[in-house]
Amino acid sequence: MHKSLFLFIILVCIGLSGAAPSRAADDAALEQRVQRLSEELRCLVCQNQSLADSHAGLAIDLKNQVREKLKQGASEKEVIAFMTERYGDFVLYRPPVKGTTLLLWFGPGLLMVAGLIALFARLRRRASETVEPSLTIDERARAVALLEGRTPGNPRK
Amino acid sequence: MIPELGNFALVLALLLALAQGTLPLAGAARGTQSWMNLARPAAQGQFVFVAIAFGCLTYSFVTNDFSVLYVASNSNSGLPLQYRVAGVWGGHEGSLLLWVLMLSLWTMAVSVFSRHLPDDIIARVLGVLGLVSVGFLCFMLFTSNPFDRLLPAAMDGRDLNPLLQDPGMVIHPPMLYMGYVGFSVAFAFAIAALLSGRLDATWARWSRPWTTAAWMFLTLGIALGSWWAYYELGWGGWWFWDPVENASFMPWLMGTALIHSLAVTEKRGAFKSWTVLLAIFAFALSLLGTFLVRSGVLTSVHAFATDPKRGIFILAFLVVVIGGSLTLFAWRANRVGLGGQFDVVSRESFLLTNNVLLAVAAGSVLLGTLYPLFLDALNLGKLSVGPPYFETVFVPLMAPALFLMGVGPMARWKQAHVPELATRFKWAFAVAVAGGLLLPLTMGTWTPMASFGLLLAVWIVASSLTTLASRLKQTPGSGIAKWRAQSRSYYGMLLAHMGVAVFVVGVTMVKSFEAEKDVKLAPGESVELGGYTFRFDALNDVKGPNYVAVRGTFAVTQGASAVGMMYPEKRMYHVQKNAMTEAAINTRFTRDLYVSLGEPVEAGDGKAWVVRVQVKPFVDWIWGGCVLMALGGLLAVLDKRYRLATRRQSAPLPASDARLTAAS
């Protein structure tokens, strides 16, 4: 969901830059790209904050760098590659898909598919296995008594 | 003297917990009445001694006794009284004491409100709670004693972390812990049922109100934490998928699944083993959460290695609790009957699908939270797993769950028909689609994300109202009588589901339409955002009880009309020397304005600041939704049928009870 939104914004940005819009709109689009990108990047000197959220000096510097790069025509991908080269995968809040992160990225999907298949198989098996128990005469009498609000005789212990 | 009394009270509490955790369990197994009778007095005695210990620590905080190491590390003579009291749970040791206090409080409540339960069940439930308490008391006494002395005493304390010096932080941990610990009651009922072999609908009925109550506290606790982060951390975020936040969210997801699964077990006697598993996991995740947050393992895996005593105890405790209960489960669960029959398409199935989705969601959050720790521990590199990851994973899991939430309450037990459901919901669905398509336009721009989120929210409301209407129609009587005939737990569910819808609206609107600007401003200048003009009027120095601050004065206008004055602060606390951002927030029903001071700009006359202004549409709906969910939980707990069970003194009806409920 988030990813598709991200793509959508990139597409809008590309569309805007192609149409040579006014300067103000250009700035706003750039700011939006800077904002989106810096939400994906970690402030390295903070506890656990993105560049977008942090007030720290280093975060502001890095955010300015992101802005410069984008202004020079770099793509989002290039900025991310540049940051990863300098600071490692640690700087990315969206970990790259690679050998060590396969489980991280595909684990939830696998878990969901496995869970739903298991549930469905179980439900089908169950529907054929269980037989609705019918009431014995005693139980029925007791049920009627209960429904009529009387205390049933001989409650089971 | 007082700290020693506290320490002694803890030791006595441990001894009572040992008695409570062994004899009643053995008595229930052997059928020895006198041993079982021990459970209640032991539980109540334990509560008294834990409360005394808690009182002693509070006394040490209030009287600034800096010869107690924990007080010296978490308080200061300049700290206002209310924060000295809150300081009791401001660190690792005190949080554990609060945990144990909550546990003994819940145990006490179980011992008082369980007159109608059979003796062997109550002995087992209290026994299991006693064993949990033994674990925590040992952990506290042997590795994290809050009463350890510091000799010679410190001249003054190192102060409470300024982030925690806030009213929100005073009530957030107790609420959260009430929730965490409350799941131990659900866990104890599950283990007691496994031990006794009586895993039936009555067990689910006993366990349900406790579970719902715990869930209610946890919901409020998490909401309070999120709200606190929003106004106290100064950057306007309300959830960052931080490990500390995830630690509380995982048990919540599991607990939500458990509540719904208990409904199936109570009404239909089905999926009992799954319900038991959920109860075990909800509690295990609560334990994990407590330890993750307070053990320091999150800041660095290596903190674990520097203090191996705590780490090893924690791991051992988790292994014993989870391993022990799963072994018991494996041993006992095959004796559980299948319960009532139902079709693949039925309310049971919808609830269980929701269950699977919630459990998978909890599993995914766990994976994302622990993954970087494992990778780091195995030397496979350092990684950050943050909001972009969690949002990518979470939204596809929750969207179908939210959809099913609308369908479930209308679907029949045992057997539902898709065409019939489709006919009943066609208008609700049409309204949802129309709402999803059109509502974002009122905000000026249309995005797929906003449209989808609002569609889901409108769907939940519309489908819930459709179900309510059809229920009212089926009820005999007229007017008010129809409304009164619906049970409290039904209204509880309705309210909680509406809360989810309100929450979804808040999240969608904030995510899609929030606006923010970081600008350099000097007094006299102004900035415009989202139709509002923020004029920076003045900058003053102010003096607080244990801090100094600069306070900005902002006049906010919308067009020609004045909105209000806002006063963001930047505080410097005397002792810990860190700067705190106190944001100013202007709240209206459909939006917040948020102003926070960043850093002063060095150049020029030194009066200019980097100021962050934000417009956050519908952000308060996020917490409003949570409050509605919690109120729904409260209504469900107050349902008459749980109290009916109290008055009915005869033995509960096994199996046939479930059938009668289903038939009626």
PDB file of C-alpha atoms in Angstrom, chain A residues 1-4 93-95 97 101-112, chain B residues 241 249 253 357-369 385-400:
ATOM      1  CA  MET A   1       0.000   0.000   0.000  1.00  0.00           C
ATOM      2  CA  HIS A   2       2.645   2.400   1.105  1.00  0.00           C
ATOM      3  CA  LYS A   3       4.875   1.331  -1.749  1.00  0.00           C
ATOM      4  CA  SER A   4       2.209   1.954  -4.329  1.00  0.00           C
ATOM      5  CA  TYR A  93      13.978   1.927   7.360  1.00  0.00           C
ATOM      6  CA  ARG A  94      12.809  -0.228   4.483  1.00  0.00           C
ATOM      7  CA  PRO A  95      15.445  -2.977   4.492  1.00  0.00           C
ATOM      8  CA  VAL A  97      15.485  -7.436  -0.228  1.00  0.00           C
ATOM      9  CA  THR A 101      16.281 -10.368   4.627  1.00  0.00           C
ATOM     10  CA  LEU A 102      14.324 -12.932   2.592  1.00  0.00           C
ATOM     11  CA  LEU A 103      12.701 -14.298   5.719  1.00  0.00           C
ATOM     12  CA  LEU A 104      11.880 -10.796   6.914  1.00  0.00           C
ATOM     13  CA  TRP A 105      10.135  -9.832   3.684  1.00  0.00           C
ATOM     14  CA  PHE A 106       8.451 -13.078   2.782  1.00  0.00           C
ATOM     15  CA  GLY A 107       7.830 -14.466   6.273  1.00  0.00           C
ATOM     16  CA  PRO A 108       4.542 -12.620   6.893  1.00  0.00           C
ATOM     17  CA  GLY A 109       3.120 -13.566   3.485  1.00  0.00           C
ATOM     18  CA  LEU A 110       4.093 -17.213   3.937  1.00  0.00           C
ATOM     19  CA  LEU A 111       2.644 -17.195   7.428  1.00  0.00           C
ATOM     20  CA  MET A 112      -0.637 -15.811   6.177  1.00  0.00           C
TER      21      MET A 112
ATOM     22  CA  TRP B 241       6.621   0.996  15.087  1.00  0.00           C
ATOM     23  CA  PHE B 249       0.968  -4.026  20.324  1.00  0.00           C
ATOM     24  CA  LEU B 253      -3.310  -8.252  18.609  1.00  0.00           C
ATOM     25  CA  LEU B 357      -5.203 -12.731  10.322  1.00  0.00           C
ATOM     26  CA  LEU B 358      -4.694 -11.156  13.758  1.00  0.00           C
ATOM     27  CA  ALA B 359      -2.312 -13.900  14.837  1.00  0.00           C
ATOM     28  CA  VAL B 360      -0.324 -13.592  11.604  1.00  0.00           C
ATOM     29  CA  ALA B 361      -0.215  -9.823  12.131  1.00  0.00           C
ATOM     30  CA  ALA B 362       1.151 -10.343  15.638  1.00  0.00           C
ATOM     31  CA  GLY B 363       3.684 -12.834  14.231  1.00  0.00           C
ATOM     32  CA  SER B 364       4.791 -10.348  11.588  1.00  0.00           C
ATOM     33  CA  VAL B 365       5.266  -7.588  14.128  1.00  0.00           C
ATOM     34  CA  LEU B 366       7.309 -10.016  16.214  1.00  0.00           C
ATOM     35  CA  LEU B 367       9.407 -10.944  13.185  1.00  0.00           C
ATOM     36  CA  GLY B 368      10.058  -7.318  12.288  1.00  0.00           C
ATOM     37  CA  THR B 369      10.882  -6.396  15.881  1.00  0.00           C
ATOM     38  CA  VAL B 385      13.201  -2.258  10.313  1.00  0.00           C
ATOM     39  CA  GLY B 386      10.948   0.760  10.448  1.00  0.00           C
ATOM     40  CA  PRO B 387       7.528   2.143   9.535  1.00  0.00           C
ATOM     41  CA  PRO B 388       7.860   1.578   5.758  1.00  0.00           C
ATOM     42  CA  TYR B 389       8.355  -2.142   6.346  1.00  0.00           C
ATOM     43  CA  PHE B 390       5.569  -2.521   8.895  1.00  0.00           C
ATOM     44  CA  GLU B 391       3.087  -0.542   6.834  1.00  0.00           C
ATOM     45  CA  THR B 392       3.839  -2.634   3.759  1.00  0.00           C
ATOM     46  CA  VAL B 393       3.276  -5.828   5.704  1.00  0.00           C
ATOM     47  CA  PHE B 394       0.468  -4.733   7.982  1.00  0.00           C
ATOM     48  CA  VAL B 395      -2.058  -3.069   5.700  1.00  0.00           C
ATOM     49  CA  PRO B 396      -2.644  -6.135   3.457  1.00  0.00           C
ATOM     50  CA  LEU B 397      -3.210  -8.245   6.590  1.00  0.00           C
ATOM     51  CA  MET B 398      -5.590  -5.854   8.283  1.00  0.00           C
ATOM     52  CA  ALA B 399      -7.692  -4.808   5.288  1.00  0.00           C
ATOM     53  CA  PRO B 400      -9.423  -8.212   4.915  1.00  0.00           C
TER      54      PRO B 400
END
